[in-house]
């Protein structure tokens, strides 16, 4: 199994631009999570899905952030418009056991200038 | 909300030493997980604990789920250079609608100069 696959690995964009991060979870995993990691705040859960349905999006910082999971093998996290304070590493993770054990992708390092 | 406090925040190790780190919570969890993150990578699951009092080993790693369900510790025996990295504890409280992990701030393990 290839594990959780995220793209791109690195993204540099200008303030105000739209950014879309992509994730392919491990096949057969029912849960998908989006996390953000910064030095100041550590790992923060943004949103998670169960069977493609968003369950808890209380961690999404603002309306500029949105996430979708159109099918079991693909999810996106979109930031529109992006701001410099959105610069962070964004991780996608998936889980097979009712969300108890999460397997992480390699992350997307986003830099907004 | 739930918070996890990890200690120490950082530590230096010398090859061959045993190291220990712990995690405490203001509220109870049903599951404790320990992850390790290497630079430029996502966190990797090391050990999962599902029952209060449970002691589980994975090679040179040993972790315990505290009786009160509010704490957990991780021990690394006979440390080696590749043990360097950031170790995260994570707690999970299963809910009817699904599950999500709360992460501690991490313990950064470094090699003694």
mmCIF file of C-alpha atoms in Angstrom:
data_model
loop_
_atom_site.group_PDB
_atom_site.id
_atom_site.type_symbol
_atom_site.label_atom_id
_atom_site.label_comp_id
_atom_site.label_asym_id
_atom_site.label_seq_id
_atom_site.Cartn_x
_atom_site.Cartn_y
_atom_site.Cartn_z
ATOM 1 C CA UNK A 1 0.000 0.000 0.000
ATOM 2 C CA UNK A 2 1.366 3.422 -0.954
ATOM 3 C CA UNK A 3 0.042 5.093 2.168
ATOM 4 C CA UNK A 4 -1.692 8.453 2.264
ATOM 5 C CA UNK A 5 -0.668 10.518 -0.742
ATOM 6 C CA UNK A 6 -0.679 14.283 -0.659
ATOM 7 C CA UNK A 7 0.022 16.784 -3.393
ATOM 8 C CA UNK A 8 1.732 19.037 -3.919
ATOM 9 C CA UNK A 9 4.589 18.537 -1.425
ATOM 10 C CA UNK A 10 5.434 22.213 -1.556
ATOM 11 C CA UNK A 11 3.358 25.198 -2.614
ATOM 12 C CA UNK A 12 4.412 28.818 -2.737
ATOM 13 C CA UNK A 13 1.727 31.294 -3.628
ATOM 14 C CA UNK A 14 0.997 34.974 -3.424
ATOM 15 C CA UNK A 15 -1.405 36.434 -0.944
ATOM 16 C CA UNK A 16 -4.939 36.494 -2.308
ATOM 17 C CA UNK A 17 -4.507 33.480 -4.555
ATOM 18 C CA UNK A 18 -6.557 30.334 -4.256
ATOM 19 C CA UNK A 19 -4.725 27.251 -3.013
ATOM 20 C CA UNK A 20 -5.947 23.673 -3.331
ATOM 21 C CA UNK A 21 -4.339 20.827 -1.450
ATOM 22 C CA UNK A 22 -5.094 17.251 -2.418
ATOM 23 C CA UNK A 23 -5.190 13.961 -0.595
ATOM 24 C CA UNK A 24 -5.660 10.325 -1.488
ATOM 25 C CA UNK A 25 -6.343 8.240 1.617
ATOM 26 C CA UNK A 26 -5.383 4.625 2.125
ATOM 27 C CA UNK A 27 -7.879 2.385 0.371
ATOM 28 C CA UNK A 28 -10.507 1.008 2.727
ATOM 29 C CA UNK A 29 -10.076 3.680 5.385
ATOM 30 C CA UNK A 30 -13.379 5.220 6.420
ATOM 31 C CA UNK A 31 -12.035 8.312 8.133
ATOM 32 C CA UNK A 32 -10.080 11.204 6.653
ATOM 33 C CA UNK A 33 -8.558 14.049 8.624
ATOM 34 C CA UNK A 34 -6.981 17.377 7.676
ATOM 35 C CA UNK A 35 -4.434 18.806 10.120
ATOM 36 C CA UNK A 36 -2.335 21.948 10.125
ATOM 37 C CA UNK A 37 1.056 22.100 11.826
ATOM 38 C CA UNK A 38 2.870 25.271 12.875
ATOM 39 C CA UNK A 39 5.616 25.955 15.374
ATOM 40 C CA UNK A 40 3.331 28.122 17.447
ATOM 41 C CA UNK A 41 0.215 25.950 17.545
ATOM 42 C CA UNK A 42 1.491 22.440 16.895
ATOM 43 C CA UNK A 43 -0.823 19.956 15.194
ATOM 44 C CA UNK A 44 -4.361 21.237 14.881
ATOM 45 C CA UNK A 45 -7.280 19.251 13.532
ATOM 46 C CA UNK A 46 -9.115 21.273 10.919
ATOM 47 C CA UNK A 47 -11.844 18.901 9.771
ATOM 48 C CA UNK A 48 -12.566 15.203 9.508
ATOM 49 C CA UNK A 49 -14.806 13.046 7.351
ATOM 50 C CA UNK A 50 -16.423 9.679 7.911
ATOM 51 C CA UNK A 51 -17.543 7.822 4.795
ATOM 52 C CA UNK A 52 -17.059 11.012 2.783
ATOM 53 C CA UNK A 53 -19.341 13.045 5.066
ATOM 54 C CA UNK A 54 -17.869 15.957 7.068
ATOM 55 C CA UNK A 55 -18.347 15.174 10.754
ATOM 56 C CA UNK A 56 -16.577 17.974 12.565
ATOM 57 C CA UNK A 57 -15.280 21.148 10.948
ATOM 58 C CA UNK A 58 -14.971 23.148 14.153
ATOM 59 C CA UNK A 59 -11.233 23.452 13.610
ATOM 60 C CA UNK A 60 -11.519 25.221 10.282
ATOM 61 C CA UNK A 61 -10.148 28.646 11.072
ATOM 62 C CA UNK A 62 -12.267 30.803 8.779
ATOM 63 C CA UNK A 63 -14.695 30.779 5.900
ATOM 64 C CA UNK A 64 -11.696 31.092 3.618
ATOM 65 C CA UNK A 65 -11.058 27.415 4.306
ATOM 66 C CA UNK A 66 -13.202 24.702 2.791
ATOM 67 C CA UNK A 67 -12.798 20.941 2.405
ATOM 68 C CA UNK A 68 -14.540 18.387 0.250
ATOM 69 C CA UNK A 69 -14.502 14.647 -0.141
ATOM 70 C CA UNK A 70 -16.361 13.789 -3.350
ATOM 71 C CA UNK A 71 -15.529 10.091 -3.076
ATOM 72 C CA UNK A 72 -13.735 7.599 -0.860
ATOM 73 C CA UNK A 73 -10.392 8.056 -2.589
ATOM 74 C CA UNK A 74 -10.011 11.813 -2.831
ATOM 75 C CA UNK A 75 -10.262 14.933 -0.705
ATOM 76 C CA UNK A 76 -9.320 18.569 -1.156
ATOM 77 C CA UNK A 77 -8.630 21.425 1.210
ATOM 78 C CA UNK A 78 -9.042 24.826 -0.377
ATOM 79 C CA UNK A 79 -8.001 28.226 0.890
ATOM 80 C CA UNK A 80 -9.463 31.205 -0.903
ATOM 81 C CA UNK A 81 -8.123 33.837 -0.644
ATOM 82 C CA UNK A 82 -4.851 32.775 0.958
ATOM 83 C CA UNK A 83 -3.033 34.933 3.506
ATOM 84 C CA UNK A 84 0.555 34.839 4.841
ATOM 85 C CA UNK A 85 -0.678 33.529 8.210
ATOM 86 C CA UNK A 86 -1.937 30.424 6.432
ATOM 87 C CA UNK A 87 1.686 29.371 5.893
ATOM 88 C CA UNK A 88 2.079 25.983 7.562
ATOM 89 C CA UNK A 89 2.448 22.297 6.843
ATOM 90 C CA UNK A 90 -0.912 20.712 6.063
ATOM 91 C CA UNK A 91 -1.316 17.014 6.705
ATOM 92 C CA UNK A 92 -3.943 14.627 5.551
ATOM 93 C CA UNK A 93 -4.452 11.416 7.515
ATOM 94 C CA UNK A 94 -6.758 8.449 7.153
ATOM 95 C CA UNK A 95 -7.923 5.817 9.615
ATOM 96 C CA UNK A 96 -9.431 2.334 9.419
ATOM 97 C CA UNK A 97 -10.478 1.758 13.001
ATOM 98 C CA UNK A 98 -13.267 4.160 13.708
ATOM 99 C CA UNK A 99 -10.728 6.922 13.540
ATOM 100 C CA UNK A 100 -8.654 5.572 16.422
ATOM 101 C CA UNK A 101 -5.333 5.180 14.578
ATOM 102 C CA UNK A 102 -4.466 7.822 12.020
ATOM 103 C CA UNK A 103 -1.957 7.283 9.228
ATOM 104 C CA UNK A 104 -0.449 10.493 7.965
ATOM 105 C CA UNK A 105 0.686 11.625 4.559
ATOM 106 C CA UNK A 106 3.970 13.442 4.061
ATOM 107 C CA UNK A 107 2.283 16.831 4.184
ATOM 108 C CA UNK A 108 2.110 19.897 1.979
ATOM 109 C CA UNK A 109 4.324 22.784 3.002
ATOM 110 C CA UNK A 110 2.424 25.939 2.095
ATOM 111 C CA UNK A 111 4.108 29.307 1.959
ATOM 112 C CA UNK A 112 2.004 32.371 1.260
ATOM 113 C CA UNK A 113 4.040 35.461 0.432
ATOM 114 C CA UNK B 1 -11.480 21.893 25.349
ATOM 115 C CA UNK B 2 -9.213 18.954 25.856
ATOM 116 C CA UNK B 3 -5.517 19.689 26.236
ATOM 117 C CA UNK B 4 -2.538 17.386 26.329
ATOM 118 C CA UNK B 5 0.651 18.447 28.055
ATOM 119 C CA UNK B 6 3.828 16.663 27.101
ATOM 120 C CA UNK B 7 7.032 16.723 29.057
ATOM 121 C CA UNK B 8 9.803 17.321 28.671
ATOM 122 C CA UNK B 9 9.481 19.684 25.721
ATOM 123 C CA UNK B 10 12.953 18.652 24.600
ATOM 124 C CA UNK B 11 15.677 16.319 25.721
ATOM 125 C CA UNK B 12 19.176 15.318 24.777
ATOM 126 C CA UNK B 13 20.083 11.683 24.500
ATOM 127 C CA UNK B 14 23.355 9.829 24.368
ATOM 128 C CA UNK B 15 23.532 6.598 22.502
ATOM 129 C CA UNK B 16 22.707 3.709 24.776
ATOM 130 C CA UNK B 17 20.705 5.717 27.291
ATOM 131 C CA UNK B 18 17.114 4.995 28.243
ATOM 132 C CA UNK B 19 14.750 7.930 27.799
ATOM 133 C CA UNK B 20 11.299 8.607 29.111
ATOM 134 C CA UNK B 21 8.590 11.097 28.276
ATOM 135 C CA UNK B 22 5.020 11.522 29.385
ATOM 136 C CA UNK B 23 1.738 13.090 28.538
ATOM 137 C CA UNK B 24 -1.034 14.299 30.819
ATOM 138 C CA UNK B 25 -4.530 15.435 30.093
ATOM 139 C CA UNK B 26 -7.154 17.489 31.835
ATOM 140 C CA UNK B 27 -9.784 14.954 30.791
ATOM 141 C CA UNK B 28 -9.989 11.227 30.184
ATOM 142 C CA UNK B 29 -9.335 9.426 26.927
ATOM 143 C CA UNK B 30 -10.327 5.995 25.695
ATOM 144 C CA UNK B 31 -7.244 5.602 23.531
ATOM 145 C CA UNK B 32 -3.680 6.862 23.726
ATOM 146 C CA UNK B 33 -1.376 6.917 20.746
ATOM 147 C CA UNK B 34 2.299 7.748 20.380
ATOM 148 C CA UNK B 35 3.706 9.100 17.115
ATOM 149 C CA UNK B 36 7.178 10.024 15.897
ATOM 150 C CA UNK B 37 7.848 12.702 13.330
ATOM 151 C CA UNK B 38 11.084 13.000 11.380
ATOM 152 C CA UNK B 39 12.013 16.260 9.609
ATOM 153 C CA UNK B 40 10.014 16.797 6.443
ATOM 154 C CA UNK B 41 7.749 13.842 7.093
ATOM 155 C CA UNK B 42 4.373 13.193 8.583
ATOM 156 C CA UNK B 43 3.939 11.633 12.029
ATOM 157 C CA UNK B 44 4.268 7.855 12.087
ATOM 158 C CA UNK B 45 2.306 5.748 14.543
ATOM 159 C CA UNK B 46 4.526 3.918 17.053
ATOM 160 C CA UNK B 47 2.209 2.457 19.654
ATOM 161 C CA UNK B 48 -1.530 2.448 20.315
ATOM 162 C CA UNK B 49 -3.047 1.824 23.776
ATOM 163 C CA UNK B 50 -6.711 0.932 24.243
ATOM 164 C CA UNK B 51 -7.214 0.006 27.898
ATOM 165 C CA UNK B 52 -6.435 1.756 31.151
ATOM 166 C CA UNK B 53 -3.365 0.174 32.711
ATOM 167 C CA UNK B 54 -2.271 -1.401 29.433
ATOM 168 C CA UNK B 55 1.477 -1.734 28.912
ATOM 169 C CA UNK B 56 2.567 -2.288 25.324
ATOM 170 C CA UNK B 57 5.972 -2.721 23.704
ATOM 171 C CA UNK B 58 7.178 -2.263 20.171
ATOM 172 C CA UNK B 59 10.828 -3.205 19.940
ATOM 173 C CA UNK B 60 12.770 -0.819 22.182
ATOM 174 C CA UNK B 61 9.666 1.256 22.824
ATOM 175 C CA UNK B 62 7.332 0.727 25.756
ATOM 176 C CA UNK B 63 4.227 2.745 26.475
ATOM 177 C CA UNK B 64 1.609 2.626 29.196
ATOM 178 C CA UNK B 65 -1.966 3.839 29.417
ATOM 179 C CA UNK B 66 -2.418 5.394 32.851
ATOM 180 C CA UNK B 67 -4.963 3.954 35.265
ATOM 181 C CA UNK B 68 -6.712 7.291 35.585
ATOM 182 C CA UNK B 69 -6.999 7.444 31.749
ATOM 183 C CA UNK B 70 -5.552 10.932 31.957
ATOM 184 C CA UNK B 71 -1.918 10.127 31.285
ATOM 185 C CA UNK B 72 0.493 7.993 29.336
ATOM 186 C CA UNK B 73 4.241 7.546 29.164
ATOM 187 C CA UNK B 74 6.667 6.366 26.505
ATOM 188 C CA UNK B 75 10.050 4.822 27.221
ATOM 189 C CA UNK B 76 12.822 4.237 24.722
ATOM 190 C CA UNK B 77 15.486 1.808 25.841
ATOM 191 C CA UNK B 78 19.094 1.810 24.644
ATOM 192 C CA UNK B 79 18.622 4.844 22.416
ATOM 193 C CA UNK B 80 20.293 5.030 19.027
ATOM 194 C CA UNK B 81 20.929 8.044 16.777
ATOM 195 C CA UNK B 82 17.860 7.403 14.632
ATOM 196 C CA UNK B 83 15.652 7.889 17.699
ATOM 197 C CA UNK B 84 16.143 11.624 17.171
ATOM 198 C CA UNK B 85 12.903 13.333 16.186
ATOM 199 C CA UNK B 86 9.723 14.735 17.659
ATOM 200 C CA UNK B 87 7.475 12.414 19.650
ATOM 201 C CA UNK B 88 3.796 13.235 19.952
ATOM 202 C CA UNK B 89 1.214 11.759 22.221
ATOM 203 C CA UNK B 90 -2.386 11.808 21.056
ATOM 204 C CA UNK B 91 -5.588 11.035 22.874
ATOM 205 C CA UNK B 92 -8.861 9.911 21.468
ATOM 206 C CA UNK B 93 -12.333 9.826 22.961
ATOM 207 C CA UNK B 94 -14.659 7.753 20.889
ATOM 208 C CA UNK B 95 -17.968 9.417 20.209
ATOM 209 C CA UNK B 96 -21.093 8.203 18.528
ATOM 210 C CA UNK B 97 -20.486 10.385 15.501
ATOM 211 C CA UNK B 98 -16.930 9.216 15.089
ATOM 212 C CA UNK B 99 -13.614 10.080 16.544
ATOM 213 C CA UNK B 100 -10.825 12.587 16.495
ATOM 214 C CA UNK B 101 -7.359 12.852 17.971
ATOM 215 C CA UNK B 102 -6.049 15.582 20.240
ATOM 216 C CA UNK B 103 -2.273 15.958 20.004
ATOM 217 C CA UNK B 104 0.221 17.071 22.591
ATOM 218 C CA UNK B 105 2.842 19.692 21.813
ATOM 219 C CA UNK B 106 5.587 17.132 21.265
ATOM 220 C CA UNK B 107 8.866 16.135 22.880
ATOM 221 C CA UNK B 108 11.876 16.956 20.738
ATOM 222 C CA UNK B 109 14.629 14.370 21.143
ATOM 223 C CA UNK B 110 18.104 15.544 20.214
ATOM 224 C CA UNK B 111 21.555 14.007 20.351
ATOM 225 C CA UNK B 112 23.985 15.255 22.970
ATOM 226 C CA UNK B 113 26.836 17.171 21.334
#
